[in-house]
Structures are given as C-alpha cells and as structure tokens.
Coordinates of C-alpha atoms in Angstrom, one line a residue:
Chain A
X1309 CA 0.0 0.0 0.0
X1310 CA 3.1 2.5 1.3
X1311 CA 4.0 2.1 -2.8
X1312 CA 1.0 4.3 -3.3
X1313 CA 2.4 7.2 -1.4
X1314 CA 5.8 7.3 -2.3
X1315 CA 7.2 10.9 -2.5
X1316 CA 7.7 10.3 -6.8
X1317 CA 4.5 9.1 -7.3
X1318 CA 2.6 11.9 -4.4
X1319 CA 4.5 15.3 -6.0
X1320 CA 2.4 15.9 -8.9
X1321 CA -0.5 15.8 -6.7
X1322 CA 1.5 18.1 -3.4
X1323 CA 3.1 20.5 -6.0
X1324 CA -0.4 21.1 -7.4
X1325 CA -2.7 21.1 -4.3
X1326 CA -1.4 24.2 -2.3
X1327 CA -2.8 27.1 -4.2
X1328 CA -6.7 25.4 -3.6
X1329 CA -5.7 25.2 -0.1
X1330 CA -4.6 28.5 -0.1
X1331 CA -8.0 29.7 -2.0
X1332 CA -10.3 27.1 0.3
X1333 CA -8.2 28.4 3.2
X1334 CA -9.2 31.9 2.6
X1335 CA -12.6 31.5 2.5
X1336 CA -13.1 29.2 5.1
X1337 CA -11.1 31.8 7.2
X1338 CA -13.2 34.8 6.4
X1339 CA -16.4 33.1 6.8
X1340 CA -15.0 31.9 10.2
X1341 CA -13.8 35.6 11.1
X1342 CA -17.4 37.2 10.2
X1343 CA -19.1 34.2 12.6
X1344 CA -16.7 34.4 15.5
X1345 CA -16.1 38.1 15.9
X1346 CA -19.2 39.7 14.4
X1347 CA -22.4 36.8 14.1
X1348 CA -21.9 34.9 16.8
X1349 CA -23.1 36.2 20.3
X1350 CA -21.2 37.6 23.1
X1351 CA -20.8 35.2 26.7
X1352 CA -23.2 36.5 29.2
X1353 CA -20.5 36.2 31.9
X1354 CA -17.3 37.3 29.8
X1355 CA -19.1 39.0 27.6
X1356 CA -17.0 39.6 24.2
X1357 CA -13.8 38.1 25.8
X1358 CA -15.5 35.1 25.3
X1359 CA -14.5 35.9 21.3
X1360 CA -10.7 34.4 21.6
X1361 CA -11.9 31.2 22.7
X1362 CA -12.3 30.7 18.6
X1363 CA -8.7 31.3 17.8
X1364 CA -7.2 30.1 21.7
X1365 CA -9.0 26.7 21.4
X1366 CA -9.2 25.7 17.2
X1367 CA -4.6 26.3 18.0
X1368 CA -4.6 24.1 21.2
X1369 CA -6.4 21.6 19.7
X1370 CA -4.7 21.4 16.2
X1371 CA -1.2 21.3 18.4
X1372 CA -2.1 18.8 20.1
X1373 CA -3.7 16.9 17.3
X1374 CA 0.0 17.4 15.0
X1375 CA 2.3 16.8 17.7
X1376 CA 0.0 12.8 18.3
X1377 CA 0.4 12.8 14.5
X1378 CA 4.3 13.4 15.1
X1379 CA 4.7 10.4 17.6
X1380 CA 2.7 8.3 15.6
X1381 CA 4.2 8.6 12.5
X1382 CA 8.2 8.3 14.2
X1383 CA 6.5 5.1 15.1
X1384 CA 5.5 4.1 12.2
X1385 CA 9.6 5.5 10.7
X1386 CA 11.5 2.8 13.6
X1387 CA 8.7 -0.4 12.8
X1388 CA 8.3 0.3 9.0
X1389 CA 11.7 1.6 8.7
X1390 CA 10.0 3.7 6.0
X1391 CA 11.7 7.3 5.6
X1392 CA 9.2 9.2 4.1
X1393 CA 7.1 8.8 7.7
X1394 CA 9.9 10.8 8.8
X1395 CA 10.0 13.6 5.8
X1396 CA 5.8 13.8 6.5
X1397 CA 6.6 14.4 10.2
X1398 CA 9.4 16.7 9.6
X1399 CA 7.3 19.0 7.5
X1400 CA 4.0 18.8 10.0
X1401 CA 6.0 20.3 13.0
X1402 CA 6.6 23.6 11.8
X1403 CA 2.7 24.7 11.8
X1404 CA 2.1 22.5 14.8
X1405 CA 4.6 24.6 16.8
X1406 CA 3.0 27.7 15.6
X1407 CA -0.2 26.4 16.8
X1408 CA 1.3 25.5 19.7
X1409 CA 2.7 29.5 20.2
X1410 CA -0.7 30.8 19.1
X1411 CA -2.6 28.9 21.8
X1412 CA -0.2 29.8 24.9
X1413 CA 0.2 34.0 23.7
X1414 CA -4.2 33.9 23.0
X1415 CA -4.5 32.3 26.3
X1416 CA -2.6 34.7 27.7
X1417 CA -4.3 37.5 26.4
X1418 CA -7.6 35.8 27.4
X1419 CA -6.1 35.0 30.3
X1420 CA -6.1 39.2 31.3
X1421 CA -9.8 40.0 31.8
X1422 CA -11.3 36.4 32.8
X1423 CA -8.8 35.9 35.5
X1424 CA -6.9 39.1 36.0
X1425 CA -3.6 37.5 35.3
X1426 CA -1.9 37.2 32.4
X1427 CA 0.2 33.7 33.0
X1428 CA -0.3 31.3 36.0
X1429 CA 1.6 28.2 36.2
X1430 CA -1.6 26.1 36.4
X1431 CA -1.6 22.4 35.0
X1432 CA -3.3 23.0 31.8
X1433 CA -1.2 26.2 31.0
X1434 CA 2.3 24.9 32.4
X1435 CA 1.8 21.1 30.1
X1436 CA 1.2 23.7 27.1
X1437 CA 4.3 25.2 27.6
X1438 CA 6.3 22.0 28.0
X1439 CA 5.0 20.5 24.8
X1440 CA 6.1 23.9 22.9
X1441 CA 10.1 23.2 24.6
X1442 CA 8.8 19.3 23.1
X1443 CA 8.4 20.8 19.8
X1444 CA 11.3 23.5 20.1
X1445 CA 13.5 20.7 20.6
X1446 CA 12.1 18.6 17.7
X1447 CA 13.0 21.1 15.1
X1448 CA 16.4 22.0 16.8
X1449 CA 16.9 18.5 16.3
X1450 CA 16.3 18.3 12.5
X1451 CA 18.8 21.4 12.2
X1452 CA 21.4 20.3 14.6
X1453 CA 22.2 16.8 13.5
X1454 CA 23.2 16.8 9.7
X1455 CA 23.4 13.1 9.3
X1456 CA 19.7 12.3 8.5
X1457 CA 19.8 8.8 9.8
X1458 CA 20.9 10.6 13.6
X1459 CA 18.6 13.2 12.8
X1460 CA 15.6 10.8 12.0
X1461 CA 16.6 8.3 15.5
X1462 CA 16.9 11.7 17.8
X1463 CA 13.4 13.7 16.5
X1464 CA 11.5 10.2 16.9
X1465 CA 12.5 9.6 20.5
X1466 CA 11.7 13.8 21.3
X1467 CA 8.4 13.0 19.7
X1468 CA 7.7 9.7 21.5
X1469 CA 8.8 11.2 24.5
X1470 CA 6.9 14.2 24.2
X1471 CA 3.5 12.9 23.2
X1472 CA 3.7 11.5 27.0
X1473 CA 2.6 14.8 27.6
X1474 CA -0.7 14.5 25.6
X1475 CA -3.0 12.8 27.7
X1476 CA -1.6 15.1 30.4
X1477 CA -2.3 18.4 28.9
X1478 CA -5.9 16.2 28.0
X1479 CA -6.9 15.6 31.6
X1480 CA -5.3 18.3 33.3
X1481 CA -8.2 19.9 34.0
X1482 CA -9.6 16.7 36.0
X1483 CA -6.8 15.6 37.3
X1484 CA -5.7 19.1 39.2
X1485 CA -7.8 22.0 40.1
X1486 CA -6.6 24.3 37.0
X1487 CA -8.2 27.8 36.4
X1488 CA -9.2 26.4 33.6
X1489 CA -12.8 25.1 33.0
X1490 CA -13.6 21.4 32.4
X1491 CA -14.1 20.6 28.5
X1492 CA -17.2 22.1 27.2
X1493 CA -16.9 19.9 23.8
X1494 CA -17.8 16.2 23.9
X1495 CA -18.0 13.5 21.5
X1496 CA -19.2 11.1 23.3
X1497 CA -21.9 13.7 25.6
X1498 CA -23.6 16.6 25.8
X1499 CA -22.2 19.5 24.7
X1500 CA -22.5 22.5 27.1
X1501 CA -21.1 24.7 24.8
X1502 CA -24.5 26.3 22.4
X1503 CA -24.7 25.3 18.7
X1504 CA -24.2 29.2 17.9
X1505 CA -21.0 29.3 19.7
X1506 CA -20.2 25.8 18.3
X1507 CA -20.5 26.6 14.6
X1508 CA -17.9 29.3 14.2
X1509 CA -15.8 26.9 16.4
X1510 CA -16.0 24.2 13.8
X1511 CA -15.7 26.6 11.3
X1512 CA -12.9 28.6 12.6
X1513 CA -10.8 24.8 13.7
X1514 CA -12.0 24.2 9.5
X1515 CA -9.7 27.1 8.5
X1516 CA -6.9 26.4 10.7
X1517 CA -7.1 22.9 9.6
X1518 CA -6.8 24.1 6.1
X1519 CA -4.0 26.6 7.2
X1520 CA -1.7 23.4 8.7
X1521 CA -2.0 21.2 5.5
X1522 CA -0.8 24.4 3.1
X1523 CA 1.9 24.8 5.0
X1524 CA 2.6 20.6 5.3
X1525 CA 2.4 20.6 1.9
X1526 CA 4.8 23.7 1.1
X1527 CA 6.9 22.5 3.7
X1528 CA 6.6 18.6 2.3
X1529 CA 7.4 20.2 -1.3
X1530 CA 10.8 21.6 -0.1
X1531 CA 11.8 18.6 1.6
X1532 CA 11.5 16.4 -1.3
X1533 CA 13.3 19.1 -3.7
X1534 CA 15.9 19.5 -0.9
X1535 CA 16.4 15.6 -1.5
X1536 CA 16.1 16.0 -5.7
X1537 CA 18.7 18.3 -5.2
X1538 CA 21.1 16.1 -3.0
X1539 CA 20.3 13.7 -6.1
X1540 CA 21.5 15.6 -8.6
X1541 CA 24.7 16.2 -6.9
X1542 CA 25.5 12.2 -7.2
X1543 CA 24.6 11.8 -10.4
Chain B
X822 CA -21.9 49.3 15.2
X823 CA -18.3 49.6 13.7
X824 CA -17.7 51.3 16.7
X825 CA -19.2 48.3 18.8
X826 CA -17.3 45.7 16.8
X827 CA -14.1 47.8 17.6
X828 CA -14.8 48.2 21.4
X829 CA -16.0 44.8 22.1
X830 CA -18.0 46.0 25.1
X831 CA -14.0 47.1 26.5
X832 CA -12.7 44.3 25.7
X833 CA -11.7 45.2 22.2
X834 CA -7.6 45.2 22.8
X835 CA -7.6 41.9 24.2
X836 CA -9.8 40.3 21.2
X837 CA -8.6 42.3 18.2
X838 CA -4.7 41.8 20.0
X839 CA -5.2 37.9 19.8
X840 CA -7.0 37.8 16.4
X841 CA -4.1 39.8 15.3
X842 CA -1.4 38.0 16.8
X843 CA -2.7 34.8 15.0
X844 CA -3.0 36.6 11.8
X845 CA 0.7 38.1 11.5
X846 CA 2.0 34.5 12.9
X847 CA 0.1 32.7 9.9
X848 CA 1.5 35.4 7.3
X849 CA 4.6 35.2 8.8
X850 CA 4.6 31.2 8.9
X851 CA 3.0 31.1 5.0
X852 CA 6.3 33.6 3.7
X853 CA 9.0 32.2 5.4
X854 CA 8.1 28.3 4.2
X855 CA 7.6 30.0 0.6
X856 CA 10.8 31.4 0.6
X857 CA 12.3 28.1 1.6
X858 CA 10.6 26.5 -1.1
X859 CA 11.3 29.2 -3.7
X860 CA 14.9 29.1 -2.6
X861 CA 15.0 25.4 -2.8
X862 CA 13.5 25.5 -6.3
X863 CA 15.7 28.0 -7.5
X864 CA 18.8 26.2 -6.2
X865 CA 17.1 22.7 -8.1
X866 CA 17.5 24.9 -11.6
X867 CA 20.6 26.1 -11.5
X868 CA 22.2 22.5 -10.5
X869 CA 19.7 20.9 -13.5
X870 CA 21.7 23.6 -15.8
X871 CA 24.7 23.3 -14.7
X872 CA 24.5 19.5 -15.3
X873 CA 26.0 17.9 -19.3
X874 CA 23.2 17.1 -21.6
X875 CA 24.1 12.9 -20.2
X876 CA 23.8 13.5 -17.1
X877 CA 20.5 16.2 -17.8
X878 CA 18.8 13.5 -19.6
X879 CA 19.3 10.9 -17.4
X880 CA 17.6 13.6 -14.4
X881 CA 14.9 13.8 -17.0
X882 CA 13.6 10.1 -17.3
X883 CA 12.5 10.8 -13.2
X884 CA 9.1 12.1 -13.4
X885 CA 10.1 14.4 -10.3
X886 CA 12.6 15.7 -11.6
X887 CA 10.2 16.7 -14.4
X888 CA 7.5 18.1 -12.5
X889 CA 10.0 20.1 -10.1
X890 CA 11.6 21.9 -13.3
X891 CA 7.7 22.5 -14.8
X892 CA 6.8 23.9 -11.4
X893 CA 10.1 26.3 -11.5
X894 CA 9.2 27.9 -15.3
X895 CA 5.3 28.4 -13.6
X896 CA 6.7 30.3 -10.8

C-alpha cells in the first residue's frame, strides 16, 4: 500500500494542491472571522472576551492533534523503517509549533480579563508550555544533527517522549484544580457549549485545519526538492 | 456598530490583539516556508543547468525531476 504514497508518485499531486488550499483556506477563514467576531453572540458572563476562545482553542487543539500525529508517524519510521514517515513528520511540525505559540500568547491574552492574570503556572497552561520546549527541541533536532539517519533516531524519540505529555495536557483539568474550565466539547456527551458558539468553532478549527495542510504541503514540497537536489549532486 | 465591533463592550484590545497576533504569525509562517521553497527550487535549476546534456537526460527520465523543473518555469 506505502508504494501508493511514495514521494515520486505523491509530488504531482502536493506540488499542485497548495494554491486550492490557499483559495479554500481563505474562504473558510473569512467566513469563520465574520461568525466568530461579528455573528456569533457575546458570553453572558465574559461577555465579548468570550470571542478568543475561537482562535485560543481551534490552535490548542490542532497542536495537540499534530504533535500525536508526530509520535505516531516516528513510530510508524522505527517499525516500517519507511523514511518518508519521517519527511511527513518533519514538515508537520513547523505549523504544529505555531499552533502550539498561538494557543499559549491567546490564552494569555484571554487570560487578562477572565482571571486578572496574564500567565499562571496552572496544570493546563504549564503542560502547554512543556510541549512547545517538546516541539522547540524537535526542530532544533532536524537542524542540529546533519546526518539524516541521527537526525531521524533523535526527532523520533523527542516526539515519542513528548506525546507522554498529551493525555496530560488532556486531563489536566480533571486531574488538578486548574483555572481552567472542564471541557465544554464532547464527542461522546452533551455538549455544554450552544450550537451558535459551536459553529464558528468548527468553522474557525476548519480554516486552521486548512491553514496546517498548506503549509505541510509547502513544507513537504521543499523537503522532497531538498532531496532531488542532494540527487543531482550524485549523479 | 463599527464602533461596537471595535470596542467589544471594553474588551476590544484583548480580542482584536489575539485575532491579530494569530493573523501576522500565519503570514509570517505562510512567507517564510515560501521562501524556503522558492529558494530550494531556485537552487534545483541552476544544478539541473549546470549539469552535461548525459547527465540532464538521465535527471529527466524521473518524473520528479520533471515536475519540479515545470513547477520552476510556472513560478
């Protein structure tokens, strides 16, 4: 099956996709902009504060979500000793740290009029900040050690290691008293979040979503013509 | 209402700061991996050219190779 997806036969289709990524991106984004800071309605406790929940929690979760994908995938590179796992995860870390920034400066600023402070070094907020050092030293990683093989075996134990932290950023907020609320999203139950805060959620984790696979592809692109070019020189 | 959208009932800095902070850092992310990639394809032309028509062809018969170099006269 792995044939399928190998980085020859995959380019025509990654070299293409990005600028209808970039278009779908952009109008997914605006759409999501209009609902979350104009349509949808303001929190009758923190009133329009409420508004950075749809940036603060579409980054945590996409962060989170990357950084599993990360872990999974330097799996995958040790048992299927397949190399393109570790190109694919190489080029997914780069928006997933972003993310990972975005989430910790928005709670922050959310942070300011909903509990007065700006930073606390509560579970939730503190686990955050250890899986952006995870992902800090992941792409250190990739530029210190030249050799690829090195640089594949270090990044896949970082990521293996890190994604420890996961469940713990998860159920931080049930395992500790946190300042931070218990999750208001639920697959598996009730929501107690309402379906007009919801929507521009959804639609605002869409655009991000879209945002993290235009980059992965970019990023992806320039990986592969990074090895063309090594290629070339052996010819 | 422009002016309600901009106040956000006082609470306008702290929403417009973190919708802008997330803007900038995706323009800023989208550039920087363009650049790498235009650098990266720029780089991939001028080896291609520098290479003897052997060697060239022999780059050629990879379909990658192809589609990097049709990419490059695009951009």
């Amino acid at each position: 099956m792995y044939k399928y997806f190998e980085p020859n036969k995959i380019f025509a289709i990654t070299s293409r996709a990005p600028k209808y990524v970039l278009l779908l991106f952009i109008v997914v984004l605006t759409i999501g902009l209009t609902e979350a800071l104009i349509l949808s309605p303001e929190d009758y406790k923190q009133s329009d504060a409420v508004r950075i929940m749809y940036v603060h929690v579409p980054a945590a979760w996409i962060s989170l979500g990357i950084f599993s994908s990360l872990a999974l995938l330097s799996i995958g590179s040790f048992v299927l000793k397949n190399k393109n796992f570790a190109l694919i995860s190489k080029s997914l870390a780069p928006s997933g740290f972003i993310f990972n920034i975005i989430a910790l400066v928005t709670g922050s600023i959310w942070g300011k009029p909903t509990w007065g402070t700006w930073w606390a070094w509560d579970a939730r907020i503190t686990s955050m900040l250890i899986l952006a050092l995870f992902y800090g030293m992941y792409l250190l990683a990739w530029r210190i050690y030249e050799e690829k093989e090195q640089a594949i075996k270090v990044t896949s134990m970082i990521a293996i290691l890190g994604v420890i932290n996961v469940p713990i950023i998860k159920y931080s907020v049930d395992w500790w008293n946190t300042l931070h609320q218990p999750p208001s999203i639920n697959i598996l139950s009730n929501n107690s979040i309402h379906v007009s805060m919801l929507i521009p959620l959804c639609i605002m984790t869409a655009a991000f979503t879209l945002f993290s696979l235009l980059i992965f592809l970019m990023k992806y692109n320039t990986e592969l013509i990074k090895v063309k070019n090594k290629g070339l020189d052996r010819l | 209402m422009i002016k309600e959208i901009i106040s956000m009932n006082g609470y306008g800095a702290y929403v417009w700061s973190a919708f802008s902070f997330t803007l900038i850092s995706f323009i800023s992310l989208y550039f920087v991996t363009k650049l790498q990639l235009s650098k990266e394809q720029k780089r991939f032309a001028s080896k291609f050219g520098s290479l003897n028509l052997e060697k060239a062809k022999t780059a050629r018969t990879q379909n990658i190779n192809r589609e990097i170099l049709s990419n490059i006269s695009k951009v």
